[in-house]
Every structure is written in C-alpha cells, then in structure tokens.
GROMACS .gro file of C-alpha atoms in nm:
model
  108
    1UNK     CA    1  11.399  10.691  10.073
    2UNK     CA    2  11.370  10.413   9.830
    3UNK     CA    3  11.653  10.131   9.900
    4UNK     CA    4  11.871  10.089   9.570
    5UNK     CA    5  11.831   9.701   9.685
    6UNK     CA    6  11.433   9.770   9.590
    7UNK     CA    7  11.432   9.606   9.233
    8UNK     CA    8  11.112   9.523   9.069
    9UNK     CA    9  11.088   9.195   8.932
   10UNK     CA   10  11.281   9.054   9.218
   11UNK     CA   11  11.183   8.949   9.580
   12UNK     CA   12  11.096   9.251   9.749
   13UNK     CA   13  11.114   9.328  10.112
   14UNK     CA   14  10.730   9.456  10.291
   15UNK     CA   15  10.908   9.768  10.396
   16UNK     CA   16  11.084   9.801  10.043
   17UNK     CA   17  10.725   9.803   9.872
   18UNK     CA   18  10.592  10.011  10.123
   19UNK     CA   19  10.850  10.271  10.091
   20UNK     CA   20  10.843  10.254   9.694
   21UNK     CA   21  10.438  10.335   9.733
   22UNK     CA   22  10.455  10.637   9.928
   23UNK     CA   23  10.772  10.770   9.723
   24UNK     CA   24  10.647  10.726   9.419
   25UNK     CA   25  10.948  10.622   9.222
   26UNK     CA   26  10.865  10.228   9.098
   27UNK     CA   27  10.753  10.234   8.739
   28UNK     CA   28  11.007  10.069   8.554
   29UNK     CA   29  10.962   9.980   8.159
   30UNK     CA   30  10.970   9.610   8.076
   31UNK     CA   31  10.800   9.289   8.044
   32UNK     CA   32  10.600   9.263   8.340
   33UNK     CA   33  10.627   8.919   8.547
   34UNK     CA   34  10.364   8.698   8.686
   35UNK     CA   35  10.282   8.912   9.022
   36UNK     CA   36  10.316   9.243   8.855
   37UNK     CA   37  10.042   9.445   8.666
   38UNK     CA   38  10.092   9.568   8.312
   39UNK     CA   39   9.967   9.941   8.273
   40UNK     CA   40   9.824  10.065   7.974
   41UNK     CA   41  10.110  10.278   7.873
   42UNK     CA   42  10.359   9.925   7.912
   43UNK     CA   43  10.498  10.007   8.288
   44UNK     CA   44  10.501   9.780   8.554
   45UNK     CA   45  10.349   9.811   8.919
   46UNK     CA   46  10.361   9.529   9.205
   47UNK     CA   47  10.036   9.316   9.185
   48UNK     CA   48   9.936   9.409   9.497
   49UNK     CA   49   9.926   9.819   9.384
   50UNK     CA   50   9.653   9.720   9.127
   51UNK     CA   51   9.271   9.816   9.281
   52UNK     CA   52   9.409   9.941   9.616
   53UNK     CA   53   9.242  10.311   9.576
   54UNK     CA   54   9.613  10.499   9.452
   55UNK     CA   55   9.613  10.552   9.081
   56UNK     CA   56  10.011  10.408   9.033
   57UNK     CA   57   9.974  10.344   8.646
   58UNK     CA   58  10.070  10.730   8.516
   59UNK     CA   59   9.721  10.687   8.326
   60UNK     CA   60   9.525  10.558   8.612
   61UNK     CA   61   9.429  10.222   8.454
   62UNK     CA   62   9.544  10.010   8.792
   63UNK     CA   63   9.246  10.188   8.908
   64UNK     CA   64   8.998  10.147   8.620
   65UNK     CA   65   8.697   9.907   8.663
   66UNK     CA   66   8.785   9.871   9.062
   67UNK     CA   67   8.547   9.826   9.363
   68UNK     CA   68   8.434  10.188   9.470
   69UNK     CA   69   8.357  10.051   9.812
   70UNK     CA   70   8.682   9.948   9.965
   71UNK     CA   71   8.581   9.581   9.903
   72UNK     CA   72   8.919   9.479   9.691
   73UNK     CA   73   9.173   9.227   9.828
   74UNK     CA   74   9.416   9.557   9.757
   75UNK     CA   75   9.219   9.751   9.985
   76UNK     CA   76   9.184   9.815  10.364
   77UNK     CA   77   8.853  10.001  10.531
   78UNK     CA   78   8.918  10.171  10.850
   79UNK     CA   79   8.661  10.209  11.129
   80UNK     CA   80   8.637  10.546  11.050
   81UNK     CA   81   8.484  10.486  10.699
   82UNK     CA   82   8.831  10.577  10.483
   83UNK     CA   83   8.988  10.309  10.235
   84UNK     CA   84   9.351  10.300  10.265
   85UNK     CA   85   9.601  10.127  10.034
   86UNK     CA   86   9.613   9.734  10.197
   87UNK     CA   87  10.016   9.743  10.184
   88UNK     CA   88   9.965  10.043  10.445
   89UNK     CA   89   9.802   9.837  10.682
   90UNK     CA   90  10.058   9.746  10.970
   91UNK     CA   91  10.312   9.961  10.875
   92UNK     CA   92  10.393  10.170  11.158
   93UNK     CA   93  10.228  10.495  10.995
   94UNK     CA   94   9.886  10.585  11.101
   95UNK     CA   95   9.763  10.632  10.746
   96UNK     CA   96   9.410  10.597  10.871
   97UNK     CA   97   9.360  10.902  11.120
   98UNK     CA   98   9.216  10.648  11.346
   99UNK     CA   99   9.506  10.420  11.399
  100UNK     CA  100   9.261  10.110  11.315
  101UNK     CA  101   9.523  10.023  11.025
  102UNK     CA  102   9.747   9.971  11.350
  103UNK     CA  103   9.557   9.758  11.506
  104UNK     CA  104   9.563   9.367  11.570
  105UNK     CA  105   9.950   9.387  11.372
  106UNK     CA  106  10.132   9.091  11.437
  107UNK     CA  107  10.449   9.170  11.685
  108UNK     CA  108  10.806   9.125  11.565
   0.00000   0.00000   0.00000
C-alpha cells in the first residue's frame, strides 16, 4: 500500500518509490522538479521511472526514444535475458524469475 508519507517532490524513501511503482498511484499534476520527468500530458514521474522498460507517463512518453536492449541506467538485465525496472533490483521481490535481481544486495 502506498505510505501517505510518499509525497512526490519531496525526499522519498527506496521502499516508498518502490511501492508507488508497483501500485501505480504516483502521477501527481504540477511543476515537475529537478529529479522528476515531465510527461507529455504535464504529470510528473520520479527520474529514475523514465527509460526503465514500464510505460508510467499515461501516454507512454517516459518510454519513447529508450534503449530496446536493457542498456539504460533505469534498467536492470537479468541472467535470464529479461529487463526489469532498475528500482526493482534489491528489493526483496524476485521480479526476475531467476532471483539474479537478488543477488550481490548489500545487507542491512
């Protein structure tokens, strides 16, 4: 469930941004900051959602003009060929299949 303390625009918690990613419920109408990307349609998505292979922007355009090959700094290949979201990586979930986005995850 997405924290009411998970406010775009302001710091964000790794587990907050996670959690707003797989919910779905982020987009929030305003002048987008420094480490945010502007969508076509005017709505805001954390920086790190833009070119990480999940179309966020309700028109897609966080996806447009993007590697194909799971080369983007947003992006995370797994052994098993799949390209994964990068904020998934180390998150507890095996969102690979293979558990390689699991693997070599700092302890703490």
């Amino acid at each position: 469930m997405l924290s009411k303390l998970c406010v775009l625009g302001v710091v964000m918690c790794l587990v907050c941004v996670i959690n707003a990613k797989k919910d779905k419920r982020y987009l929030v109408r305003e002048v987008c900051n420094s480490s945010s990307f502007q969508c076509a349609d005017k709505s805001c998505i954390p920086g790190t959602w833009y070119c990480d292979t999940d179309e966020d922007c309700p028109d897609g355009s966080d996806e447009a003009r993007c590697p194909t090959d799971c080369s983007g700094e947003n992006q995370f290949k797994c052994n098993n060929g799949n390209c994964i979201t990068g904020v998934f990586k180390c998150d507890g979930d095996n969102d690979c299949g293979d558990r390689s986005d699991e693997l070599n995850c700092p302890s703490g």
